[in-house]
Tab-separated table of C-alpha atoms in Angstrom:
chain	number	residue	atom	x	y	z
A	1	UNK	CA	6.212	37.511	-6.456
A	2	UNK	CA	6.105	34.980	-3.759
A	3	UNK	CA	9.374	33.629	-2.430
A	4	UNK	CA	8.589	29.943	-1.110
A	5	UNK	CA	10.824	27.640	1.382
A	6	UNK	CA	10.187	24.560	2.705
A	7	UNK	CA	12.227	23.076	4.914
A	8	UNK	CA	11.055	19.535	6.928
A	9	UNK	CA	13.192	17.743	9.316
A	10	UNK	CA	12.410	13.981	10.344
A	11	UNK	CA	13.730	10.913	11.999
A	12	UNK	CA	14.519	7.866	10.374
A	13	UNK	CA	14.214	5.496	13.639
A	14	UNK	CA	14.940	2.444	11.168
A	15	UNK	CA	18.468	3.943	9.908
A	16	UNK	CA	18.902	5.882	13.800
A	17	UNK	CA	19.262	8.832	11.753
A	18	UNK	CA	17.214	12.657	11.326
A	19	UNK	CA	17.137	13.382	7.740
A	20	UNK	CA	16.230	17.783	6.836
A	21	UNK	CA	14.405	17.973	3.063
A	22	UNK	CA	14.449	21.817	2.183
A	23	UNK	CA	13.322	22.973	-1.084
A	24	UNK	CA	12.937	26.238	-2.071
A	25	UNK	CA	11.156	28.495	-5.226
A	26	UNK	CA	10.506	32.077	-6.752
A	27	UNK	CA	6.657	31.671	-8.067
A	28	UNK	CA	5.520	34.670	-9.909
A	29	UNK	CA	2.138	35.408	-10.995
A	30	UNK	CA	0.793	37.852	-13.234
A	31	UNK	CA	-3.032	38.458	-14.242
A	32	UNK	CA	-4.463	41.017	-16.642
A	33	UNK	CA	-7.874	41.514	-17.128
A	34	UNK	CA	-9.384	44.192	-19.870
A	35	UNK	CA	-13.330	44.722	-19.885
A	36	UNK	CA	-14.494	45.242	-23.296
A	37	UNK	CA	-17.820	46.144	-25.433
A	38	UNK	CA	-21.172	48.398	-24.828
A	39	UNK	CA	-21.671	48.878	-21.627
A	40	UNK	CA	-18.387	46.769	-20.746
A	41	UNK	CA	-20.074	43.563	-20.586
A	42	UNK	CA	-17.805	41.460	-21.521
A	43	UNK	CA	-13.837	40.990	-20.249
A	44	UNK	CA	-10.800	39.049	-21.525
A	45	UNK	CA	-8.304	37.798	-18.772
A	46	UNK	CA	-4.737	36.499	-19.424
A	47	UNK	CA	-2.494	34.825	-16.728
A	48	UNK	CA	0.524	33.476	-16.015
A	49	UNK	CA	1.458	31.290	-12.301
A	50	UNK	CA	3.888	29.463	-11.109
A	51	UNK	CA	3.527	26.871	-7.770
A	52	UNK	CA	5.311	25.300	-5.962
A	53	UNK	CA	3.150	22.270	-3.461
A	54	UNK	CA	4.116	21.479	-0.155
A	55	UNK	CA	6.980	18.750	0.754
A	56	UNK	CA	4.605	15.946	1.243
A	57	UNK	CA	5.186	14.301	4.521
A	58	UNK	CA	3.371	11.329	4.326
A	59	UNK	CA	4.622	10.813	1.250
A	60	UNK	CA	8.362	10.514	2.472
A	61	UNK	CA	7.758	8.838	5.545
A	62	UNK	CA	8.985	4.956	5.914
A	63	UNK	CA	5.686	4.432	7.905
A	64	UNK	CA	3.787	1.215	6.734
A	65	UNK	CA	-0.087	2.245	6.221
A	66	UNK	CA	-2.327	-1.118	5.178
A	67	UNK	CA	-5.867	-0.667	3.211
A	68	UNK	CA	-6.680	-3.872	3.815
A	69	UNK	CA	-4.373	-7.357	4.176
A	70	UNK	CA	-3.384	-7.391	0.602
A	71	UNK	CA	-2.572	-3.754	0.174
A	72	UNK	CA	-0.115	-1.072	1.541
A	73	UNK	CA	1.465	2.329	1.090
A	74	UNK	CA	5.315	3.623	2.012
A	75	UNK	CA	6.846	6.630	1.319
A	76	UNK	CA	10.112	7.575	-0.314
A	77	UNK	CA	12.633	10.054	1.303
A	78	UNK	CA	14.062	11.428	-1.337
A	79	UNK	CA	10.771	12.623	-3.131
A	80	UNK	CA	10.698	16.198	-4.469
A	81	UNK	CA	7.570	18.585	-4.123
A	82	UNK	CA	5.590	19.093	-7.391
A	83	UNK	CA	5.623	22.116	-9.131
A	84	UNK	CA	4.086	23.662	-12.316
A	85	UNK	CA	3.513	26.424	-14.548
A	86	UNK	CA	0.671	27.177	-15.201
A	87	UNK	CA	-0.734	30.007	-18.717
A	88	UNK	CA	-4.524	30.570	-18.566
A	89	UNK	CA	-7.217	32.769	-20.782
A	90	UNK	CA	-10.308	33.761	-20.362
A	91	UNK	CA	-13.337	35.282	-22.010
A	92	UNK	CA	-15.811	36.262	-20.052
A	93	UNK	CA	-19.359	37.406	-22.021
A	94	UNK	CA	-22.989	38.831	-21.226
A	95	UNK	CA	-21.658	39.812	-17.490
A	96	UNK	CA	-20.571	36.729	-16.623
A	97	UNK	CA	-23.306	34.368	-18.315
A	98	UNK	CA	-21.368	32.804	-20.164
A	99	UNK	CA	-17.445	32.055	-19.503
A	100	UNK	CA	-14.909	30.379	-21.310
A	101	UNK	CA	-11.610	29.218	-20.311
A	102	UNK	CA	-8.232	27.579	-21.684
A	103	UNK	CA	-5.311	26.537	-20.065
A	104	UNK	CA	-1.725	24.850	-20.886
A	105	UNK	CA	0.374	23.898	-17.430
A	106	UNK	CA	3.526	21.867	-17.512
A	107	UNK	CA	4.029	20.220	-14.038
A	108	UNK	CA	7.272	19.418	-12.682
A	109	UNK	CA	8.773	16.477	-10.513
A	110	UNK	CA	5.595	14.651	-10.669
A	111	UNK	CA	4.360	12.026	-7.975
A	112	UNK	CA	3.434	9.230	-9.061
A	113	UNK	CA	2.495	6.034	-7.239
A	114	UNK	CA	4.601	3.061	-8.461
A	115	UNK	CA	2.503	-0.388	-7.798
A	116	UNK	CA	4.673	-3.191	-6.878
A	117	UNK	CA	4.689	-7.083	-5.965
A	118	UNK	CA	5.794	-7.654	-2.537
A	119	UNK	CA	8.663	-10.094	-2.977
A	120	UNK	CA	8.014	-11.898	0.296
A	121	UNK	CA	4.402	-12.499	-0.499
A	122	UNK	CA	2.968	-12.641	-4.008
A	123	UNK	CA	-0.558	-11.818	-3.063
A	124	UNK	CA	0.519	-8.420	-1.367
A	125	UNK	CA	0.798	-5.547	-2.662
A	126	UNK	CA	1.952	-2.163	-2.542
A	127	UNK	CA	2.528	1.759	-3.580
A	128	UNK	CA	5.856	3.818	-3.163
A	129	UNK	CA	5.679	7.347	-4.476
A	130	UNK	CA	8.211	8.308	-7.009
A	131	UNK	CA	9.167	12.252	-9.111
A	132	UNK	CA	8.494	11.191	-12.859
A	133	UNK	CA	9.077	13.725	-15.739
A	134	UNK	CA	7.498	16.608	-16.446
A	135	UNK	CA	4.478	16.506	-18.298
A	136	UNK	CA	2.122	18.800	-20.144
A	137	UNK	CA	-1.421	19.486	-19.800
A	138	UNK	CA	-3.951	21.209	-22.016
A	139	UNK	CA	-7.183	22.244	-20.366
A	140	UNK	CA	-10.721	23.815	-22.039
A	141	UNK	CA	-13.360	24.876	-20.060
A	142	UNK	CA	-16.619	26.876	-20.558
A	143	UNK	CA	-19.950	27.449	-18.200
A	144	UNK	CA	-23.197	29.143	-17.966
A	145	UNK	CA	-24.613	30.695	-15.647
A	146	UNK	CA	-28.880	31.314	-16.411
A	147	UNK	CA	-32.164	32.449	-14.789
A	148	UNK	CA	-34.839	31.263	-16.774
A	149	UNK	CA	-37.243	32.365	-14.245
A	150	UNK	CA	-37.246	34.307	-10.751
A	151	UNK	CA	-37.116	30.798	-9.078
A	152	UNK	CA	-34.838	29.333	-10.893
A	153	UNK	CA	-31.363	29.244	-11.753
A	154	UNK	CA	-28.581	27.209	-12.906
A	155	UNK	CA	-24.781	26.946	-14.146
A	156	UNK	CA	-24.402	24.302	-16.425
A	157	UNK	CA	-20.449	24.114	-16.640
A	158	UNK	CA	-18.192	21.140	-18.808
A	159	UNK	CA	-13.983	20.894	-18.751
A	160	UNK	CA	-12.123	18.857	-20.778
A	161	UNK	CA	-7.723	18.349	-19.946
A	162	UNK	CA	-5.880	16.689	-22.668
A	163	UNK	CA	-2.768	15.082	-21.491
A	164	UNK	CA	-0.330	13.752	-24.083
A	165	UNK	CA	1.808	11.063	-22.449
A	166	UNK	CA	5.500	10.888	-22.921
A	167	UNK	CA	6.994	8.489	-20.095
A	168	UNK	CA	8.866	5.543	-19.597
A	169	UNK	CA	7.548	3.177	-16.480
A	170	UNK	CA	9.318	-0.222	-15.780
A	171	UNK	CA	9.954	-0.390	-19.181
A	172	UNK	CA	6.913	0.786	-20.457
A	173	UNK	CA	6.492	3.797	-22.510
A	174	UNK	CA	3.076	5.617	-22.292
A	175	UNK	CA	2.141	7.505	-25.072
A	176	UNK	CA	-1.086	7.848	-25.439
A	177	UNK	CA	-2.976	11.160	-25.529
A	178	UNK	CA	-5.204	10.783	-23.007
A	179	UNK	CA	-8.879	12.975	-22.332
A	180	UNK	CA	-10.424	13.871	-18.909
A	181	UNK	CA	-13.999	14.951	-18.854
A	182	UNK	CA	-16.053	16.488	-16.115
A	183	UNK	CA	-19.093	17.731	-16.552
A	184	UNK	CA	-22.095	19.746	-13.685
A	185	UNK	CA	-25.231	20.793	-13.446
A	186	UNK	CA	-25.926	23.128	-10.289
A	187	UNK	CA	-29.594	24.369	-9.564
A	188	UNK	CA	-30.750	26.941	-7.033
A	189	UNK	CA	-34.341	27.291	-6.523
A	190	UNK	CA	-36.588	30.256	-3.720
A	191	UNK	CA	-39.623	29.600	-3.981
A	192	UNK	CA	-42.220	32.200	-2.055
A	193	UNK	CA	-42.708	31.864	1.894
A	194	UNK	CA	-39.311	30.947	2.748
A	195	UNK	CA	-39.392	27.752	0.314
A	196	UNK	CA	-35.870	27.203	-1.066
A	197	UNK	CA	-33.812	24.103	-2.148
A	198	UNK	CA	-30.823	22.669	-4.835
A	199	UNK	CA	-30.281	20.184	-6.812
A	200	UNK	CA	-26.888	19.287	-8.176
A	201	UNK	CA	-25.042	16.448	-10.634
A	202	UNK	CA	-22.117	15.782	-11.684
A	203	UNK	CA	-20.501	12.956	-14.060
A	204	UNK	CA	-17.291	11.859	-15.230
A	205	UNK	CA	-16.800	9.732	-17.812
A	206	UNK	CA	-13.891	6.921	-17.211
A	207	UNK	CA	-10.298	7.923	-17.953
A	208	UNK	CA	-6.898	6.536	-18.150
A	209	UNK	CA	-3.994	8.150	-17.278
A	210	UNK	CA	-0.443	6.015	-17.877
A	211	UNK	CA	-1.169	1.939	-15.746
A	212	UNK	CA	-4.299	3.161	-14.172
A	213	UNK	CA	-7.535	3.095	-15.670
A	214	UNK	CA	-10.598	5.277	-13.717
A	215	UNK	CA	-14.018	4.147	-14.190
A	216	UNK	CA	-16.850	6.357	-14.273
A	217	UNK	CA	-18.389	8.274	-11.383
A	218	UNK	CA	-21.549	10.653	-10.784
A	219	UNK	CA	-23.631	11.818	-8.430
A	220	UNK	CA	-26.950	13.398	-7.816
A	221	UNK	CA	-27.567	15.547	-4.687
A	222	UNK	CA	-30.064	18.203	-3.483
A	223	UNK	CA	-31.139	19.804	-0.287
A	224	UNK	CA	-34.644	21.147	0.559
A	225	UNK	CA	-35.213	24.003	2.901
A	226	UNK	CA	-37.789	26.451	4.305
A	227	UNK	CA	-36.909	29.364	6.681
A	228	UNK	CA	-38.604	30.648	9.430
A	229	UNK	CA	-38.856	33.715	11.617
A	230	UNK	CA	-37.307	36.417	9.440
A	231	UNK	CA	-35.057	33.760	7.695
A	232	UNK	CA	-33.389	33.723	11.457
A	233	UNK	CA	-34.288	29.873	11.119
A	234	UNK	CA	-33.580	27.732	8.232
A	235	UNK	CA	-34.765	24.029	8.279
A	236	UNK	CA	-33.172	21.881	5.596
A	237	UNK	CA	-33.263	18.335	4.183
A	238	UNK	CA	-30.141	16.602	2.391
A	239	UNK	CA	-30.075	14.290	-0.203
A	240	UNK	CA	-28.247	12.195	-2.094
A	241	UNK	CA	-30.605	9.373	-4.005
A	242	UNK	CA	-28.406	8.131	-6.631
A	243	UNK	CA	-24.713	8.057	-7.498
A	244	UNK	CA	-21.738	5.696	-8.278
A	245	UNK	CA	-18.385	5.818	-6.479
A	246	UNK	CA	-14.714	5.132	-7.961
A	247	UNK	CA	-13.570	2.074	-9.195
A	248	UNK	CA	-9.637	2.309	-10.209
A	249	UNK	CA	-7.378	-0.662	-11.712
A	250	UNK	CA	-3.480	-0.299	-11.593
A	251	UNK	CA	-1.079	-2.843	-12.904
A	252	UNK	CA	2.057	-4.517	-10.957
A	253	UNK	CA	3.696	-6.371	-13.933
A	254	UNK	CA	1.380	-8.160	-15.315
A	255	UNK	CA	-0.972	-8.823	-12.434
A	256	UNK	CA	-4.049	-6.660	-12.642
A	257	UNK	CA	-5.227	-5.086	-8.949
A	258	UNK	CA	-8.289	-3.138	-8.481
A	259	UNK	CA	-9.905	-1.460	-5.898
A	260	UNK	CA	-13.447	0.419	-5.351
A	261	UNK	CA	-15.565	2.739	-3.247
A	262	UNK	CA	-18.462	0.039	-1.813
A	263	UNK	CA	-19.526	2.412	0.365
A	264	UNK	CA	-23.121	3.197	-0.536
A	265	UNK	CA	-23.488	6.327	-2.041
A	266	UNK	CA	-27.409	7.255	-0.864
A	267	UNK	CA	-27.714	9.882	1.675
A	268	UNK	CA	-30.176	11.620	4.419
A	269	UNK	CA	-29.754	14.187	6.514
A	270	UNK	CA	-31.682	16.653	8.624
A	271	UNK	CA	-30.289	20.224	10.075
A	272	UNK	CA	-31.764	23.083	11.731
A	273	UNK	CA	-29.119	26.250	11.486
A	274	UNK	CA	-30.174	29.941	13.356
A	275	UNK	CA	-28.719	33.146	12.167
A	276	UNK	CA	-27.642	35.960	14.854
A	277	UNK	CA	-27.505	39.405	13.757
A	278	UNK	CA	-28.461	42.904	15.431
A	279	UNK	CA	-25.852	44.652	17.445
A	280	UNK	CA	-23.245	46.636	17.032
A	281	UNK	CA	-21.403	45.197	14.019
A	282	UNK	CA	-18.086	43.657	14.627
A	283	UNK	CA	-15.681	42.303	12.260
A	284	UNK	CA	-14.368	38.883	12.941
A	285	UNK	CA	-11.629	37.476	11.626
A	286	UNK	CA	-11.786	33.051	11.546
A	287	UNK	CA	-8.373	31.334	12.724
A	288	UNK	CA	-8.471	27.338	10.913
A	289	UNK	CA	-5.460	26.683	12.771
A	290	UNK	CA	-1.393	27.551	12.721
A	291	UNK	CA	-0.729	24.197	12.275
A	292	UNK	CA	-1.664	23.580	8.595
A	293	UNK	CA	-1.431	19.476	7.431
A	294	UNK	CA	-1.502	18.260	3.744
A	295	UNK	CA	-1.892	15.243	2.727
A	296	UNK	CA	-0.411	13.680	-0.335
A	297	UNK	CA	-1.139	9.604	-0.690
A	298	UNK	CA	-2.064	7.749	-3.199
A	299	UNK	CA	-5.546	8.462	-4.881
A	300	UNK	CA	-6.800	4.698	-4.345
């Protein structure tokens, strides 16, 4: 059981004013897991979880932030944090070779990113975040994980979330069912003489989700290596040859907007890494920081 607070405290400089936004949940979680068959091989997992996300700062704050001179973002102070429940099953078969998964979660006090027309300019536009209704999700998963030779192997994994739309925007009332798809292909290759290397894709198919429409993406990436002196030394080559980034389309009324990625996607890079070892072992324990910052914005 994990008892969660948060508590923020800001200023408003435009209002001369400090606003506190506490919120505050009980998320339990509870996970059973029963191996099963010859040789206990296989294993069935059940769970159920409840979260609770951070109070998004930069989501509440009445700071201005332009993408370019026809676009902008501002928060909303009186935006709640998400939270969901989330039920999950598993089956895992053939020691992990093969794993399925299913999942329903209902999320709570959505965000969502309203577009709007700005009414002192009608070719700028902007975002404001805003808690919708709740929403269910249902999600199917399964992967596998294979060795078809002693250099070779892969996980060939595929996930599916089916999201049936109940909500009223501006008017509008989504209610579609809509389908996400993602689907990878990971590969992990040793070769003899300290040979190694990967080689990675992934692809999702466009999707729509209530006004915004996302349009394909995938990527191919890889990284060749050889190691030297005891595998103290490791020489490596990344790659990333082909790929396409995200293009998104939202709607403000009836005035279509879209934005995309033109960064190119193709990649090189070079990196020599050394190993230390020998010694008296010594147990270290990595500090990332007490001062924690998430970021919720919109996912332009």
């Amino acid at each position: 059981m994990n008892w969660q607070l948060n508590r923020i405290t800001y200023e408003d400089r435009s209002a001369n004013r400090k606003n506190t936004n506490t919120q505050w949940s009980m998320n339990p979680t509870v996970q059973v897991m029963m191996p099963f068959g010859p040789g206990m091989d296989h294993a069935l997992m059940v769970s159920y979880k409840r979260t609770l996300s951070d109070i998004p700062y930069t989501a509440i704050s009445s700071v201005i932030n332009w993408s370019d001179a026809y676009n902008y973002t501002v928060g909303n102070p009186d935006l709640k944090a998400q939270s969901a429940d989330i039920v999950m099953a598993g089956l895992s078969l053939l020691r992990n070779k093969i794993n399925i998964t299913a999942l329903y979660a209902v999320s709570h006090d959505r965000i969502y990113w309203q577009t709007l027309q700005s009414g002192e300019n009608p070719d700028v536009f902007y975002t404001m975040p805003l808690n919708i209704n709740s929403q269910g999700v249902w999600g199917f998963g399964a992967e596998w994980i294979e060795s078809p030779s002693r250099v070779w192997c892969f996980k060939l994994s595929g996930r599916v979330e089916i999201t049936p739309e109940n909500t009223m925007l501006d008017g509008i009332h989504y209610n579609k069912t809509r389908v996400k798809e993602y689907f990878y292909f990971n590969n992990n290759f040793r070769f003899g003489h300290g040979w190694g290397g990967m080689l990675n894709a992934n692809f999702e198919p466009t999707f729509r989700t209530l006004d915004r429409t996302y349009h394909v993406v995938y990527n191919v990436s890889g990284q060749i290596y050889r190691t030297f002196l005891n595998d103290n030394l490791q020489v490596a080559l990344d790659f990333t040859p082909i790929g396409n980034r995200r293009k998104l389309d939202r709607y403000a009324d009836a005035n279509k907007v879209s934005y995309k990625y033109t960064t190119p996607v193709q990649y090189v890079g070079f990196s020599l890494t050394w190993n230390f070892a020998g010694g008296k072992s010594v147990n270290v324990d990595v500090v990332d920081g007490i001062q924690n910052y998430y970021e919720t914005k919109d996912n332009r």
